[in-house]
Amino acid sequence: NANVNVEAIGAIKQGADALKNVHSKLNVDKVDDLMDDVREQMELAEEINQAISQPLNPSGDLDEDELNAELEMLEQEEMDKMLLDASKPPAQAAPSAKLPALPAKAAPGKTAVDEDAELRELEASMAM
């Protein structure tokens, strides 16, 4: 039991010496100064966070409904413009191939009577 007590006292003395060594490098004033520096840095970080979180619009009065209405108006103007442009017939180039010339006179044997007969035959065939 005495040996355990002697070892315990020795360990306590070593601990006390270690604390004295650490405390010789620090004092209450140094710790207070360090804590003040930490607080200042934390405050600066908070100010930076607040500055970053502010909206880019300084007035902060952007209304989503207003923006959507303006977008619809712009889209309608664009649609109106496209429709007005579409009402103009597209310019077409003249065909490049030459068309055959019209015959100078009607085909022989075809008369108005023949055409009337053909028309009656067609009407009769469609009536079936």
Short mmCIF file of N, CA, C and O in Angstrom, two decimals:
data_model
loop_
_atom_site.label_atom_id
_atom_site.label_comp_id
_atom_site.label_asym_id
_atom_site.label_seq_id
_atom_site.Cartn_x
_atom_site.Cartn_y
_atom_site.Cartn_z
N ASN A 1 0.80 -1.18 0.00
CA ASN A 1 0.00 0.00 0.00
C ASN A 1 0.86 1.26 0.00
O ASN A 1 0.51 2.23 -0.66
N ALA A 2 1.91 1.27 0.71
CA ALA A 2 2.80 2.41 0.80
C ALA A 2 3.45 2.68 -0.54
O ALA A 2 3.62 3.85 -0.95
N ASN A 3 3.82 1.60 -1.24
CA ASN A 3 4.42 1.77 -2.56
C ASN A 3 3.44 2.43 -3.54
O ASN A 3 3.82 3.26 -4.35
N VAL A 4 2.18 2.05 -3.47
CA VAL A 4 1.15 2.63 -4.34
C VAL A 4 1.01 4.11 -4.01
O VAL A 4 0.90 4.95 -4.92
N ASN A 5 1.03 4.44 -2.72
CA ASN A 5 0.91 5.85 -2.32
C ASN A 5 2.10 6.65 -2.83
O ASN A 5 1.94 7.80 -3.27
N VAL A 6 3.29 6.08 -2.75
CA VAL A 6 4.49 6.78 -3.20
C VAL A 6 4.41 7.03 -4.71
O VAL A 6 4.72 8.11 -5.21
N GLU A 7 3.97 6.03 -5.46
CA GLU A 7 3.84 6.18 -6.91
C GLU A 7 2.76 7.20 -7.25
O GLU A 7 2.91 7.99 -8.19
N ALA A 8 1.66 7.19 -6.52
CA ALA A 8 0.58 8.14 -6.77
C ALA A 8 1.07 9.56 -6.52
O ALA A 8 0.80 10.47 -7.32
N ILE A 9 1.82 9.74 -5.42
CA ILE A 9 2.34 11.07 -5.10
C ILE A 9 3.31 11.51 -6.20
O ILE A 9 3.31 12.67 -6.62
N GLY A 10 4.13 10.58 -6.68
CA GLY A 10 5.08 10.90 -7.75
C GLY A 10 4.35 11.32 -9.03
O GLY A 10 4.77 12.27 -9.72
N ALA A 11 3.28 10.60 -9.37
CA ALA A 11 2.50 10.94 -10.57
C ALA A 11 1.85 12.30 -10.41
O ALA A 11 1.81 13.10 -11.37
N ILE A 12 1.35 12.57 -9.21
CA ILE A 12 0.72 13.87 -8.96
C ILE A 12 1.76 14.98 -9.10
O ILE A 12 1.49 16.04 -9.68
N LYS A 13 2.97 14.76 -8.60
CA LYS A 13 4.04 15.76 -8.70
C LYS A 13 4.41 16.00 -10.16
O LYS A 13 4.59 17.14 -10.58
N GLN A 14 4.48 14.90 -10.94
CA GLN A 14 4.79 15.06 -12.37
C GLN A 14 3.70 15.86 -13.08
O GLN A 14 3.99 16.72 -13.91
N GLY A 15 2.45 15.57 -12.75
CA GLY A 15 1.34 16.32 -13.32
C GLY A 15 1.40 17.78 -12.95
O GLY A 15 1.17 18.66 -13.80
N ALA A 16 1.71 18.05 -11.68
CA ALA A 16 1.80 19.44 -11.22
C ALA A 16 2.94 20.16 -11.93
O ALA A 16 2.80 21.33 -12.33
N ASP A 17 4.07 19.47 -12.10
CA ASP A 17 5.21 20.08 -12.80
C ASP A 17 4.84 20.38 -14.27
O ASP A 17 5.22 21.43 -14.80
N ALA A 18 4.12 19.44 -14.89
CA ALA A 18 3.71 19.64 -16.29
C ALA A 18 2.78 20.85 -16.39
O ALA A 18 2.90 21.67 -17.32
N LEU A 19 1.85 20.97 -15.45
CA LEU A 19 0.93 22.12 -15.46
C LEU A 19 1.70 23.42 -15.24
O LEU A 19 1.40 24.44 -15.88
N LYS A 20 2.68 23.40 -14.33
CA LYS A 20 3.49 24.61 -14.10
C LYS A 20 4.23 25.00 -15.37
O LYS A 20 4.32 26.19 -15.71
N ASN A 21 4.74 24.00 -16.09
CA ASN A 21 5.47 24.26 -17.33
C ASN A 21 4.53 24.91 -18.37
O ASN A 21 4.88 25.89 -19.03
N VAL A 22 3.32 24.35 -18.51
CA VAL A 22 2.36 24.90 -19.45
C VAL A 22 1.93 26.29 -19.01
O VAL A 22 1.87 27.23 -19.82
N HIS A 23 1.66 26.46 -17.74
CA HIS A 23 1.17 27.75 -17.24
C HIS A 23 2.27 28.81 -17.24
O HIS A 23 1.96 30.01 -17.23
N SER A 24 3.51 28.37 -17.26
CA SER A 24 4.58 29.36 -17.31
C SER A 24 4.57 30.07 -18.67
O SER A 24 5.00 31.21 -18.78
N LYS A 25 4.08 29.37 -19.69
CA LYS A 25 4.01 29.95 -21.03
C LYS A 25 2.72 30.76 -21.22
O LYS A 25 2.63 31.58 -22.11
N LEU A 26 1.71 30.50 -20.41
CA LEU A 26 0.42 31.18 -20.51
C LEU A 26 0.11 31.90 -19.21
O LEU A 26 0.53 31.49 -18.15
N ASN A 27 -0.67 32.95 -19.38
CA ASN A 27 -1.22 33.59 -18.20
C ASN A 27 -2.63 34.07 -18.57
O ASN A 27 -3.04 34.01 -19.73
N VAL A 28 -3.35 34.55 -17.61
CA VAL A 28 -4.75 34.93 -17.82
C VAL A 28 -4.85 36.04 -18.86
O VAL A 28 -5.75 36.02 -19.72
N ASP A 29 -3.94 36.97 -18.85
CA ASP A 29 -3.98 38.07 -19.81
C ASP A 29 -3.79 37.57 -21.24
O ASP A 29 -4.49 38.01 -22.17
N LYS A 30 -2.86 36.64 -21.43
CA LYS A 30 -2.63 36.08 -22.76
C LYS A 30 -3.86 35.31 -23.24
O LYS A 30 -4.25 35.40 -24.40
N VAL A 31 -4.48 34.54 -22.35
CA VAL A 31 -5.68 33.78 -22.71
C VAL A 31 -6.82 34.73 -23.06
O VAL A 31 -7.53 34.53 -24.06
N ASP A 32 -6.99 35.80 -22.27
CA ASP A 32 -8.04 36.78 -22.57
C ASP A 32 -7.80 37.45 -23.92
O ASP A 32 -8.74 37.63 -24.72
N ASP A 33 -6.57 37.80 -24.22
CA ASP A 33 -6.24 38.42 -25.51
C ASP A 33 -6.54 37.45 -26.66
O ASP A 33 -7.11 37.83 -27.69
N LEU A 34 -6.17 36.19 -26.46
CA LEU A 34 -6.42 35.17 -27.49
C LEU A 34 -7.92 35.01 -27.72
O LEU A 34 -8.38 34.96 -28.86
N MET A 35 -8.69 34.96 -26.65
CA MET A 35 -10.14 34.80 -26.77
C MET A 35 -10.76 36.03 -27.44
O MET A 35 -11.70 35.90 -28.23
N ASP A 36 -10.24 37.22 -27.15
CA ASP A 36 -10.73 38.44 -27.82
C ASP A 36 -10.47 38.37 -29.33
O ASP A 36 -11.34 38.73 -30.14
N ASP A 37 -9.28 37.89 -29.69
CA ASP A 37 -8.95 37.73 -31.12
C ASP A 37 -9.91 36.74 -31.79
O ASP A 37 -10.38 36.98 -32.91
N VAL A 38 -10.20 35.65 -31.10
CA VAL A 38 -11.12 34.65 -31.66
C VAL A 38 -12.51 35.26 -31.84
O VAL A 38 -13.15 35.06 -32.88
N ARG A 39 -12.98 36.01 -30.84
CA ARG A 39 -14.30 36.66 -30.95
C ARG A 39 -14.35 37.64 -32.13
O ARG A 39 -15.33 37.69 -32.88
N GLU A 40 -13.29 38.44 -32.29
CA GLU A 40 -13.24 39.39 -33.40
C GLU A 40 -13.31 38.67 -34.75
O GLU A 40 -14.01 39.11 -35.66
N GLN A 41 -12.59 37.57 -34.86
CA GLN A 41 -12.61 36.81 -36.12
C GLN A 41 -13.99 36.18 -36.36
O GLN A 41 -14.44 36.12 -37.51
N MET A 42 -14.63 35.74 -35.30
CA MET A 42 -15.97 35.17 -35.45
C MET A 42 -16.96 36.26 -35.89
O MET A 42 -17.83 36.01 -36.73
N GLU A 43 -16.84 37.46 -35.31
CA GLU A 43 -17.71 38.57 -35.71
C GLU A 43 -17.47 38.94 -37.17
O GLU A 43 -18.42 39.19 -37.93
N LEU A 44 -16.21 38.97 -37.58
CA LEU A 44 -15.88 39.27 -38.97
C LEU A 44 -16.46 38.22 -39.91
O LEU A 44 -17.05 38.55 -40.95
N ALA A 45 -16.36 36.96 -39.52
CA ALA A 45 -16.93 35.87 -40.33
C ALA A 45 -18.45 36.04 -40.44
O ALA A 45 -19.03 35.82 -41.51
N GLU A 46 -19.11 36.44 -39.37
CA GLU A 46 -20.56 36.64 -39.38
C GLU A 46 -20.93 37.81 -40.30
O GLU A 46 -21.90 37.73 -41.06
N GLU A 47 -20.15 38.89 -40.26
CA GLU A 47 -20.41 40.02 -41.14
C GLU A 47 -20.26 39.62 -42.61
O GLU A 47 -21.05 40.02 -43.47
N ILE A 48 -19.24 38.83 -42.88
CA ILE A 48 -19.02 38.35 -44.25
C ILE A 48 -20.20 37.48 -44.69
O ILE A 48 -20.71 37.62 -45.81
N ASN A 49 -20.66 36.58 -43.84
CA ASN A 49 -21.80 35.72 -44.16
C ASN A 49 -23.05 36.55 -44.44
O ASN A 49 -23.82 36.26 -45.36
N GLN A 50 -23.28 37.59 -43.64
CA GLN A 50 -24.45 38.45 -43.86
C GLN A 50 -24.33 39.20 -45.19
O GLN A 50 -25.31 39.34 -45.91
N ALA A 51 -23.13 39.67 -45.50
CA ALA A 51 -22.93 40.38 -46.77
C ALA A 51 -23.18 39.46 -47.96
O ALA A 51 -23.79 39.86 -48.95
N ILE A 52 -22.74 38.22 -47.86
CA ILE A 52 -22.93 37.27 -48.95
C ILE A 52 -24.40 36.90 -49.09
O ILE A 52 -24.89 36.70 -50.20
N SER A 53 -25.12 36.83 -47.99
CA SER A 53 -26.52 36.38 -48.05
C SER A 53 -27.48 37.48 -48.50
O SER A 53 -28.65 37.21 -48.74
N GLN A 54 -27.01 38.72 -48.65
CA GLN A 54 -27.87 39.81 -49.10
C GLN A 54 -28.22 39.61 -50.57
O GLN A 54 -27.39 39.15 -51.35
N PRO A 55 -29.44 39.96 -50.98
CA PRO A 55 -29.80 39.83 -52.39
C PRO A 55 -28.97 40.78 -53.24
O PRO A 55 -28.54 41.83 -52.78
N LEU A 56 -28.77 40.40 -54.49
CA LEU A 56 -27.99 41.23 -55.40
C LEU A 56 -28.74 42.50 -55.77
O LEU A 56 -28.14 43.51 -56.10
N ASN A 57 -30.05 42.44 -55.71
CA ASN A 57 -30.88 43.60 -56.00
C ASN A 57 -30.92 44.46 -54.74
O ASN A 57 -31.51 44.07 -53.75
N PRO A 58 -30.33 45.65 -54.73
CA PRO A 58 -30.27 46.44 -53.51
C PRO A 58 -31.64 46.85 -52.97
O PRO A 58 -31.83 46.95 -51.78
N SER A 59 -32.60 47.07 -53.85
CA SER A 59 -33.91 47.48 -53.36
C SER A 59 -34.70 46.29 -52.85
O SER A 59 -35.59 46.43 -52.03
N GLY A 60 -34.38 45.08 -53.34
CA GLY A 60 -35.03 43.87 -52.85
C GLY A 60 -36.51 43.79 -53.19
O GLY A 60 -37.24 43.06 -52.55
N ASP A 61 -36.97 44.54 -54.20
CA ASP A 61 -38.39 44.58 -54.50
C ASP A 61 -38.76 43.81 -55.77
O ASP A 61 -39.72 44.15 -56.44
N LEU A 62 -38.00 42.80 -56.11
CA LEU A 62 -38.35 41.99 -57.27
C LEU A 62 -39.58 41.15 -56.95
O LEU A 62 -39.61 40.44 -55.96
N ASP A 63 -40.58 41.28 -57.78
CA ASP A 63 -41.81 40.53 -57.58
C ASP A 63 -41.90 39.49 -58.68
O ASP A 63 -41.87 39.82 -59.87
N GLU A 64 -42.02 38.24 -58.30
CA GLU A 64 -42.04 37.16 -59.28
C GLU A 64 -43.24 37.28 -60.21
O GLU A 64 -43.14 37.02 -61.41
N ASP A 65 -44.39 37.71 -59.69
CA ASP A 65 -45.56 37.88 -60.53
C ASP A 65 -45.33 38.96 -61.59
O ASP A 65 -45.72 38.82 -62.74
N GLU A 66 -44.67 40.06 -61.18
CA GLU A 66 -44.35 41.13 -62.13
C GLU A 66 -43.42 40.62 -63.22
O GLU A 66 -43.61 40.91 -64.39
N LEU A 67 -42.41 39.85 -62.80
CA LEU A 67 -41.47 39.32 -63.77
C LEU A 67 -42.16 38.37 -64.75
O LEU A 67 -41.90 38.41 -65.95
N ASN A 68 -43.04 37.52 -64.25
CA ASN A 68 -43.76 36.60 -65.13
C ASN A 68 -44.67 37.35 -66.09
O ASN A 68 -44.78 36.99 -67.27
N ALA A 69 -45.32 38.41 -65.62
CA ALA A 69 -46.18 39.22 -66.49
C ALA A 69 -45.36 39.88 -67.59
O ALA A 69 -45.76 39.90 -68.76
N GLU A 70 -44.20 40.39 -67.22
CA GLU A 70 -43.33 41.02 -68.23
C GLU A 70 -42.84 39.99 -69.24
O GLU A 70 -42.80 40.26 -70.45
N LEU A 71 -42.51 38.80 -68.77
CA LEU A 71 -42.07 37.74 -69.67
C LEU A 71 -43.19 37.37 -70.65
O LEU A 71 -42.96 37.23 -71.85
N GLU A 72 -44.41 37.24 -70.15
CA GLU A 72 -45.55 36.93 -71.02
C GLU A 72 -45.75 38.02 -72.07
O GLU A 72 -46.02 37.72 -73.24
N MET A 73 -45.61 39.27 -71.66
CA MET A 73 -45.77 40.38 -72.59
C MET A 73 -44.71 40.31 -73.69
O MET A 73 -45.02 40.46 -74.88
N LEU A 74 -43.48 40.06 -73.32
CA LEU A 74 -42.41 39.97 -74.31
C LEU A 74 -42.63 38.79 -75.25
O LEU A 74 -42.40 38.90 -76.46
N GLU A 75 -43.07 37.66 -74.70
CA GLU A 75 -43.34 36.50 -75.54
C GLU A 75 -44.48 36.79 -76.51
O GLU A 75 -44.44 36.38 -77.67
N GLN A 76 -45.53 37.52 -76.05
CA GLN A 76 -46.65 37.86 -76.92
C GLN A 76 -46.20 38.79 -78.03
O GLN A 76 -46.60 38.63 -79.18
N GLU A 77 -45.35 39.76 -77.70
CA GLU A 77 -44.83 40.67 -78.73
C GLU A 77 -44.05 39.89 -79.78
O GLU A 77 -44.19 40.15 -80.98
N GLU A 78 -43.25 38.95 -79.35
CA GLU A 78 -42.47 38.13 -80.28
C GLU A 78 -43.40 37.29 -81.16
O GLU A 78 -43.19 37.17 -82.37
N MET A 79 -44.44 36.73 -80.55
CA MET A 79 -45.41 35.92 -81.31
C MET A 79 -46.13 36.79 -82.33
O MET A 79 -46.32 36.39 -83.48
N ASP A 80 -46.57 38.01 -81.92
CA ASP A 80 -47.24 38.93 -82.84
C ASP A 80 -46.33 39.26 -84.02
O ASP A 80 -46.77 39.28 -85.17
N LYS A 81 -45.08 39.51 -83.73
CA LYS A 81 -44.12 39.84 -84.79
C LYS A 81 -43.99 38.68 -85.76
O LYS A 81 -43.99 38.86 -86.98
N MET A 82 -43.89 37.46 -85.22
CA MET A 82 -43.76 36.28 -86.08
C MET A 82 -45.01 36.10 -86.94
O MET A 82 -44.92 35.76 -88.12
N LEU A 83 -46.20 36.33 -86.36
CA LEU A 83 -47.45 36.17 -87.11
C LEU A 83 -47.58 37.23 -88.20
O LEU A 83 -48.05 36.94 -89.30
N LEU A 84 -47.17 38.45 -87.91
CA LEU A 84 -47.23 39.50 -88.92
C LEU A 84 -46.28 39.20 -90.07
O LEU A 84 -46.61 39.42 -91.24
N ASP A 85 -45.12 38.69 -89.76
CA ASP A 85 -44.16 38.32 -90.80
C ASP A 85 -44.67 37.14 -91.60
O ASP A 85 -44.40 37.02 -92.80
N ALA A 86 -45.42 36.25 -90.97
CA ALA A 86 -45.91 35.05 -91.65
C ALA A 86 -47.03 35.39 -92.63
O ALA A 86 -47.28 34.64 -93.56
N SER A 87 -47.73 36.54 -92.46
CA SER A 87 -48.82 36.88 -93.35
C SER A 87 -48.32 37.32 -94.72
O SER A 87 -49.06 37.34 -95.68
N LYS A 88 -47.07 37.67 -94.83
CA LYS A 88 -46.49 38.06 -96.11
C LYS A 88 -46.15 36.78 -96.87
O LYS A 88 -45.53 35.88 -96.31
N PRO A 89 -46.57 36.69 -98.16
CA PRO A 89 -46.24 35.48 -98.90
C PRO A 89 -44.73 35.41 -99.13
O PRO A 89 -44.09 36.42 -99.37
N PRO A 90 -44.19 34.22 -99.02
CA PRO A 90 -42.75 34.11 -99.24
C PRO A 90 -42.42 34.37 -100.70
O PRO A 90 -43.18 34.01 -101.59
N ALA A 91 -41.33 34.99 -100.92
CA ALA A 91 -40.89 35.26 -102.29
C ALA A 91 -40.44 33.95 -102.91
O ALA A 91 -39.66 33.20 -102.32
N GLN A 92 -40.99 33.68 -104.11
CA GLN A 92 -40.62 32.44 -104.79
C GLN A 92 -39.86 32.78 -106.05
O GLN A 92 -40.23 33.69 -106.79
N ALA A 93 -38.86 32.02 -106.32
CA ALA A 93 -38.09 32.21 -107.54
C ALA A 93 -38.85 31.59 -108.70
O ALA A 93 -39.61 30.64 -108.53
N ALA A 94 -38.67 32.13 -109.86
CA ALA A 94 -39.30 31.57 -111.04
C ALA A 94 -38.74 30.18 -111.29
O ALA A 94 -37.57 29.91 -111.03
N PRO A 95 -39.58 29.26 -111.77
CA PRO A 95 -39.09 27.91 -112.02
C PRO A 95 -37.96 27.93 -113.05
O PRO A 95 -38.01 28.69 -114.01
N SER A 96 -36.99 27.12 -112.81
CA SER A 96 -35.83 27.13 -113.69
C SER A 96 -36.07 26.31 -114.96
O SER A 96 -35.46 26.57 -115.98
N ALA A 97 -36.95 25.33 -114.90
CA ALA A 97 -37.20 24.51 -116.09
C ALA A 97 -38.17 25.25 -117.01
O ALA A 97 -39.11 25.88 -116.57
N LYS A 98 -37.93 25.13 -118.30
CA LYS A 98 -38.83 25.76 -119.28
C LYS A 98 -40.05 24.90 -119.45
O LYS A 98 -39.96 23.68 -119.56
N LEU A 99 -41.21 25.54 -119.50
CA LEU A 99 -42.45 24.84 -119.72
C LEU A 99 -42.68 24.71 -121.22
O LEU A 99 -42.26 25.59 -122.00
N PRO A 100 -43.37 23.65 -121.65
CA PRO A 100 -43.63 23.51 -123.09
C PRO A 100 -44.57 24.61 -123.57
O PRO A 100 -45.42 25.10 -122.84
N ALA A 101 -44.44 24.96 -124.80
CA ALA A 101 -45.28 26.01 -125.39
C ALA A 101 -46.68 25.46 -125.61
O ALA A 101 -46.88 24.27 -125.81
N LEU A 102 -47.67 26.33 -125.52
CA LEU A 102 -49.06 25.95 -125.77
C LEU A 102 -49.26 25.66 -127.25
O LEU A 102 -48.66 26.33 -128.10
N PRO A 103 -50.11 24.69 -127.53
CA PRO A 103 -50.37 24.44 -128.96
C PRO A 103 -51.09 25.63 -129.59
O PRO A 103 -51.89 26.30 -128.94
N ALA A 104 -50.83 25.86 -130.82
CA ALA A 104 -51.41 27.00 -131.53
C ALA A 104 -52.89 26.79 -131.79
O ALA A 104 -53.65 27.73 -131.82
N LYS A 105 -53.33 25.55 -131.97
CA LYS A 105 -54.75 25.31 -132.22
C LYS A 105 -55.17 24.08 -131.43
O LYS A 105 -54.35 23.30 -130.96
N ALA A 106 -56.44 23.91 -131.26
CA ALA A 106 -56.98 22.78 -130.50
C ALA A 106 -56.65 21.48 -131.21
O ALA A 106 -56.46 21.44 -132.42
N ALA A 107 -56.65 20.40 -130.45
CA ALA A 107 -56.37 19.09 -131.04
C ALA A 107 -57.46 18.73 -132.03
O ALA A 107 -58.62 19.02 -131.80
N PRO A 108 -57.12 18.10 -133.15
CA PRO A 108 -58.12 17.78 -134.17
C PRO A 108 -59.12 16.77 -133.63
O PRO A 108 -58.78 15.87 -132.89
N GLY A 109 -60.37 16.93 -133.98
CA GLY A 109 -61.42 15.98 -133.64
C GLY A 109 -62.10 16.30 -132.33
O GLY A 109 -63.15 15.77 -132.01
N LYS A 110 -61.54 17.11 -131.48
CA LYS A 110 -62.14 17.45 -130.19
C LYS A 110 -62.99 18.70 -130.39
O LYS A 110 -62.49 19.74 -130.77
N THR A 111 -64.23 18.58 -130.09
CA THR A 111 -65.12 19.73 -130.21
C THR A 111 -65.89 19.87 -128.91
O THR A 111 -65.82 19.01 -128.03
N ALA A 112 -66.66 20.93 -128.82
CA ALA A 112 -67.46 21.15 -127.63
C ALA A 112 -68.48 20.04 -127.46
O ALA A 112 -68.81 19.65 -126.34
N VAL A 113 -68.97 19.48 -128.55
CA VAL A 113 -69.95 18.40 -128.48
C VAL A 113 -69.31 17.17 -127.86
O VAL A 113 -69.91 16.49 -127.01
N ASP A 114 -68.07 16.86 -128.26
CA ASP A 114 -67.36 15.71 -127.70
C ASP A 114 -67.17 15.88 -126.19
O ASP A 114 -67.29 14.94 -125.42
N GLU A 115 -66.85 17.10 -125.77
CA GLU A 115 -66.62 17.35 -124.34
C GLU A 115 -67.92 17.17 -123.57
O GLU A 115 -67.92 16.63 -122.46
N ASP A 116 -69.03 17.61 -124.14
CA ASP A 116 -70.32 17.43 -123.47
C ASP A 116 -70.65 15.95 -123.33
O ASP A 116 -71.16 15.52 -122.28
N ALA A 117 -70.35 15.18 -124.33
CA ALA A 117 -70.62 13.74 -124.27
C ALA A 117 -69.77 13.09 -123.20
O ALA A 117 -70.25 12.24 -122.43
N GLU A 118 -68.52 13.47 -123.13
CA GLU A 118 -67.64 12.91 -122.11
C GLU A 118 -68.15 13.26 -120.72
O GLU A 118 -68.12 12.43 -119.81
N LEU A 119 -68.61 14.48 -120.54
CA LEU A 119 -69.12 14.92 -119.25
C LEU A 119 -70.35 14.10 -118.86
O LEU A 119 -70.49 13.67 -117.72
N ARG A 120 -71.26 13.84 -119.79
CA ARG A 120 -72.45 13.04 -119.50
C ARG A 120 -72.05 11.61 -119.11
O ARG A 120 -72.62 11.02 -118.20
N GLU A 121 -71.06 11.05 -119.82
CA GLU A 121 -70.61 9.68 -119.50
C GLU A 121 -70.01 9.63 -118.08
O GLU A 121 -70.28 8.71 -117.33
N LEU A 122 -69.28 10.63 -117.76
CA LEU A 122 -68.66 10.70 -116.42
C LEU A 122 -69.73 10.81 -115.34
O LEU A 122 -69.69 10.12 -114.33
N GLU A 123 -70.73 11.67 -115.58
CA GLU A 123 -71.81 11.83 -114.60
C GLU A 123 -72.58 10.53 -114.44
O GLU A 123 -72.96 10.14 -113.34
N ALA A 124 -72.80 9.84 -115.53
CA ALA A 124 -73.54 8.58 -115.48
C ALA A 124 -72.74 7.52 -114.72
O ALA A 124 -73.30 6.76 -113.92
N SER A 125 -71.44 7.46 -114.94
CA SER A 125 -70.64 6.47 -114.25
C SER A 125 -70.56 6.75 -112.74
O SER A 125 -70.47 5.85 -111.93
N MET A 126 -70.62 8.01 -112.37
CA MET A 126 -70.56 8.36 -110.95
C MET A 126 -71.89 8.14 -110.26
O MET A 126 -71.95 7.97 -109.05
N ALA A 127 -72.96 8.10 -111.00
CA ALA A 127 -74.27 7.91 -110.41
C ALA A 127 -74.49 6.49 -109.95
O ALA A 127 -75.37 6.19 -109.19
N MET A 128 -73.68 5.55 -110.39
CA MET A 128 -73.85 4.14 -110.03
C MET A 128 -73.69 3.92 -108.59
O MET A 128 -73.28 4.08 -107.69
#
